[in-house]
Amino acid sequence: MSRILAVLRRHDHRLTRRIAAWDHPWIRTVLPAAQDAAEHTALWWA
């Protein structure tokens, strides 16, 4: 089970880096809200 979580975490980080690298005004406005939601979810799962 922990192996699956490690793989999911690695892919999540990769996707986050790709999205953060996008240079589009819409992404820049949505990204902070998505980050807050992700942090809340990570804390909830921990």
PDB file of N, CA and C in Angstrom:
ATOM      1  N   MET A   1       0.822  -1.202   0.000  1.00  0.00           N
ATOM      2  CA  MET A   1       0.000   0.000   0.000  1.00  0.00           C
ATOM      3  C   MET A   1       0.861   1.259   0.000  1.00  0.00           C
ATOM      4  N   SER A   2       1.912   1.269   0.800  1.00  0.00           N
ATOM      5  CA  SER A   2       2.774   2.454   0.840  1.00  0.00           C
ATOM      6  C   SER A   2       3.491   2.663  -0.489  1.00  0.00           C
ATOM      7  N   ARG A   3       3.736   1.572  -1.205  1.00  0.00           N
ATOM      8  CA  ARG A   3       4.375   1.686  -2.518  1.00  0.00           C
ATOM      9  C   ARG A   3       3.447   2.405  -3.501  1.00  0.00           C
ATOM     10  N   ILE A   4       2.176   2.084  -3.438  1.00  0.00           N
ATOM     11  CA  ILE A   4       1.194   2.743  -4.305  1.00  0.00           C
ATOM     12  C   ILE A   4       1.111   4.226  -3.978  1.00  0.00           C
ATOM     13  N   LEU A   5       1.099   4.555  -2.701  1.00  0.00           N
ATOM     14  CA  LEU A   5       1.048   5.962  -2.299  1.00  0.00           C
ATOM     15  C   LEU A   5       2.291   6.717  -2.756  1.00  0.00           C
ATOM     16  N   ALA A   6       3.443   6.068  -2.704  1.00  0.00           N
ATOM     17  CA  ALA A   6       4.674   6.714  -3.161  1.00  0.00           C
ATOM     18  C   ALA A   6       4.605   7.012  -4.659  1.00  0.00           C
ATOM     19  N   VAL A   7       4.078   6.082  -5.429  1.00  0.00           N
ATOM     20  CA  VAL A   7       3.942   6.294  -6.876  1.00  0.00           C
ATOM     21  C   VAL A   7       2.958   7.427  -7.152  1.00  0.00           C
ATOM     22  N   LEU A   8       1.832   7.426  -6.455  1.00  0.00           N
ATOM     23  CA  LEU A   8       0.854   8.502  -6.638  1.00  0.00           C
ATOM     24  C   LEU A   8       1.441   9.857  -6.267  1.00  0.00           C
ATOM     25  N   ARG A   9       2.189   9.908  -5.195  1.00  0.00           N
ATOM     26  CA  ARG A   9       2.809  11.164  -4.761  1.00  0.00           C
ATOM     27  C   ARG A   9       3.806  11.661  -5.804  1.00  0.00           C
ATOM     28  N   ARG A  10       4.598  10.740  -6.357  1.00  0.00           N
ATOM     29  CA  ARG A  10       5.587  11.125  -7.372  1.00  0.00           C
ATOM     30  C   ARG A  10       4.894  11.697  -8.610  1.00  0.00           C
ATOM     31  N   HIS A  11       3.830  11.054  -9.056  1.00  0.00           N
ATOM     32  CA  HIS A  11       3.106  11.551 -10.228  1.00  0.00           C
ATOM     33  C   HIS A  11       2.394  12.867  -9.927  1.00  0.00           C
ATOM     34  N   ASP A  12       1.899  13.012  -8.720  1.00  0.00           N
ATOM     35  CA  ASP A  12       1.255  14.262  -8.326  1.00  0.00           C
ATOM     36  C   ASP A  12       2.257  15.408  -8.356  1.00  0.00           C
ATOM     37  N   HIS A  13       3.455  15.174  -7.847  1.00  0.00           N
ATOM     38  CA  HIS A  13       4.494  16.215  -7.860  1.00  0.00           C
ATOM     39  C   HIS A  13       4.892  16.561  -9.291  1.00  0.00           C
ATOM     40  N   ARG A  14       5.001  15.551 -10.138  1.00  0.00           N
ATOM     41  CA  ARG A  14       5.364  15.794 -11.538  1.00  0.00           C
ATOM     42  C   ARG A  14       4.295  16.641 -12.227  1.00  0.00           C
ATOM     43  N   LEU A  15       3.040  16.299 -12.015  1.00  0.00           N
ATOM     44  CA  LEU A  15       1.944  17.063 -12.615  1.00  0.00           C
ATOM     45  C   LEU A  15       1.912  18.491 -12.085  1.00  0.00           C
ATOM     46  N   THR A  16       2.139  18.651 -10.791  1.00  0.00           N
ATOM     47  CA  THR A  16       2.146  19.985 -10.193  1.00  0.00           C
ATOM     48  C   THR A  16       3.243  20.850 -10.802  1.00  0.00           C
ATOM     49  N   ARG A  17       4.427  20.282 -10.986  1.00  0.00           N
ATOM     50  CA  ARG A  17       5.523  21.044 -11.606  1.00  0.00           C
ATOM     51  C   ARG A  17       5.183  21.438 -13.038  1.00  0.00           C
ATOM     52  N   ARG A  18       4.557  20.535 -13.785  1.00  0.00           N
ATOM     53  CA  ARG A  18       4.191  20.854 -15.173  1.00  0.00           C
ATOM     54  C   ARG A  18       3.166  21.979 -15.226  1.00  0.00           C
ATOM     55  N   ILE A  19       2.172  21.913 -14.363  1.00  0.00           N
ATOM     56  CA  ILE A  19       1.139  22.953 -14.357  1.00  0.00           C
ATOM     57  C   ILE A  19       1.723  24.285 -13.913  1.00  0.00           C
ATOM     58  N   ALA A  20       2.593  24.261 -12.910  1.00  0.00           N
ATOM     59  CA  ALA A  20       3.201  25.500 -12.421  1.00  0.00           C
ATOM     60  C   ALA A  20       4.082  26.148 -13.487  1.00  0.00           C
ATOM     61  N   ALA A  21       4.600  25.363 -14.411  1.00  0.00           N
ATOM     62  CA  ALA A  21       5.463  25.898 -15.465  1.00  0.00           C
ATOM     63  C   ALA A  21       4.664  26.554 -16.595  1.00  0.00           C
ATOM     64  N   TRP A  22       3.372  26.289 -16.672  1.00  0.00           N
ATOM     65  CA  TRP A  22       2.552  26.903 -17.719  1.00  0.00           C
ATOM     66  C   TRP A  22       2.498  28.405 -17.511  1.00  0.00           C
ATOM     67  N   ASP A  23       2.620  29.130 -18.598  1.00  0.00           N
ATOM     68  CA  ASP A  23       2.587  30.586 -18.523  1.00  0.00           C
ATOM     69  C   ASP A  23       1.296  31.095 -19.165  1.00  0.00           C
ATOM     70  N   HIS A  24       0.223  30.965 -18.427  1.00  0.00           N
ATOM     71  CA  HIS A  24      -1.078  31.398 -18.909  1.00  0.00           C
ATOM     72  C   HIS A  24      -1.786  32.122 -17.763  1.00  0.00           C
ATOM     73  N   PRO A  25      -2.411  33.257 -18.018  1.00  0.00           N
ATOM     74  CA  PRO A  25      -3.055  34.024 -16.943  1.00  0.00           C
ATOM     75  C   PRO A  25      -4.098  33.219 -16.167  1.00  0.00           C
ATOM     76  N   TRP A  26      -4.840  32.364 -16.853  1.00  0.00           N
ATOM     77  CA  TRP A  26      -5.863  31.565 -16.195  1.00  0.00           C
ATOM     78  C   TRP A  26      -5.237  30.614 -15.168  1.00  0.00           C
ATOM     79  N   ILE A  27      -4.129  30.005 -15.526  1.00  0.00           N
ATOM     80  CA  ILE A  27      -3.442  29.082 -14.614  1.00  0.00           C
ATOM     81  C   ILE A  27      -2.943  29.838 -13.393  1.00  0.00           C
ATOM     82  N   ARG A  28      -2.421  31.030 -13.603  1.00  0.00           N
ATOM     83  CA  ARG A  28      -1.889  31.822 -12.482  1.00  0.00           C
ATOM     84  C   ARG A  28      -2.975  32.224 -11.489  1.00  0.00           C
ATOM     85  N   THR A  29      -4.216  32.327 -11.937  1.00  0.00           N
ATOM     86  CA  THR A  29      -5.291  32.673 -11.006  1.00  0.00           C
ATOM     87  C   THR A  29      -5.862  31.437 -10.319  1.00  0.00           C
ATOM     88  N   VAL A  30      -5.843  30.298 -10.990  1.00  0.00           N
ATOM     89  CA  VAL A  30      -6.426  29.072 -10.447  1.00  0.00           C
ATOM     90  C   VAL A  30      -5.436  28.312  -9.565  1.00  0.00           C
ATOM     91  N   LEU A  31      -4.159  28.409  -9.865  1.00  0.00           N
ATOM     92  CA  LEU A  31      -3.152  27.615  -9.161  1.00  0.00           C
ATOM     93  C   LEU A  31      -3.153  27.817  -7.646  1.00  0.00           C
ATOM     94  N   PRO A  32      -3.248  29.043  -7.119  1.00  0.00           N
ATOM     95  CA  PRO A  32      -3.269  29.187  -5.657  1.00  0.00           C
ATOM     96  C   PRO A  32      -4.446  28.460  -4.995  1.00  0.00           C
ATOM     97  N   ALA A  33      -5.614  28.499  -5.614  1.00  0.00           N
ATOM     98  CA  ALA A  33      -6.765  27.789  -5.049  1.00  0.00           C
ATOM     99  C   ALA A  33      -6.553  26.282  -5.101  1.00  0.00           C
ATOM    100  N   ALA A  34      -5.974  25.805  -6.183  1.00  0.00           N
ATOM    101  CA  ALA A  34      -5.694  24.375  -6.295  1.00  0.00           C
ATOM    102  C   ALA A  34      -4.653  23.945  -5.271  1.00  0.00           C
ATOM    103  N   GLN A  35      -3.667  24.788  -5.033  1.00  0.00           N
ATOM    104  CA  GLN A  35      -2.643  24.476  -4.042  1.00  0.00           C
ATOM    105  C   GLN A  35      -3.256  24.397  -2.645  1.00  0.00           C
ATOM    106  N   ASP A  36      -4.123  25.330  -2.315  1.00  0.00           N
ATOM    107  CA  ASP A  36      -4.798  25.287  -1.012  1.00  0.00           C
ATOM    108  C   ASP A  36      -5.613  24.008  -0.859  1.00  0.00           C
ATOM    109  N   ALA A  37      -6.325  23.630  -1.905  1.00  0.00           N
ATOM    110  CA  ALA A  37      -7.127  22.405  -1.852  1.00  0.00           C
ATOM    111  C   ALA A  37      -6.237  21.176  -1.700  1.00  0.00           C
ATOM    112  N   ALA A  38      -5.111  21.165  -2.409  1.00  0.00           N
ATOM    113  CA  ALA A  38      -4.193  20.028  -2.317  1.00  0.00           C
ATOM    114  C   ALA A  38      -3.586  19.925  -0.927  1.00  0.00           C
ATOM    115  N   GLU A  39      -3.226  21.053  -0.349  1.00  0.00           N
ATOM    116  CA  GLU A  39      -2.661  21.028   1.000  1.00  0.00           C
ATOM    117  C   GLU A  39      -3.697  20.551   2.005  1.00  0.00           C
ATOM    118  N   HIS A  40      -4.936  20.986   1.846  1.00  0.00           N
ATOM    119  CA  HIS A  40      -6.006  20.550   2.744  1.00  0.00           C
ATOM    120  C   HIS A  40      -6.208  19.038   2.618  1.00  0.00           C
ATOM    121  N   THR A  41      -6.193  18.538   1.378  1.00  0.00           N
ATOM    122  CA  THR A  41      -6.369  17.106   1.152  1.00  0.00           C
ATOM    123  C   THR A  41      -5.199  16.329   1.737  1.00  0.00           C
ATOM    124  N   ALA A  42      -3.977  16.833   1.545  1.00  0.00           N
ATOM    125  CA  ALA A  42      -2.803  16.147   2.082  1.00  0.00           C
ATOM    126  C   ALA A  42      -2.866  16.091   3.602  1.00  0.00           C
ATOM    127  N   LEU A  43      -3.296  17.175   4.220  1.00  0.00           N
ATOM    128  CA  LEU A  43      -3.419  17.171   5.676  1.00  0.00           C
ATOM    129  C   LEU A  43      -4.526  16.224   6.124  1.00  0.00           C
ATOM    130  N   TRP A  44      -5.586  16.163   5.338  1.00  0.00           N
ATOM    131  CA  TRP A  44      -6.693  15.289   5.692  1.00  0.00           C
ATOM    132  C   TRP A  44      -6.272  13.828   5.605  1.00  0.00           C
ATOM    133  N   TRP A  45      -5.469  13.484   4.585  1.00  0.00           N
ATOM    134  CA  TRP A  45      -5.028  12.102   4.400  1.00  0.00           C
ATOM    135  C   TRP A  45      -3.932  11.715   5.377  1.00  0.00           C
ATOM    136  N   ALA A  46      -3.214  12.679   5.914  1.00  0.00           N
ATOM    137  CA  ALA A  46      -2.083  12.362   6.800  1.00  0.00           C
ATOM    138  C   ALA A  46      -2.508  11.872   8.112  1.00  0.00           C
TER     139      ALA A  46
END
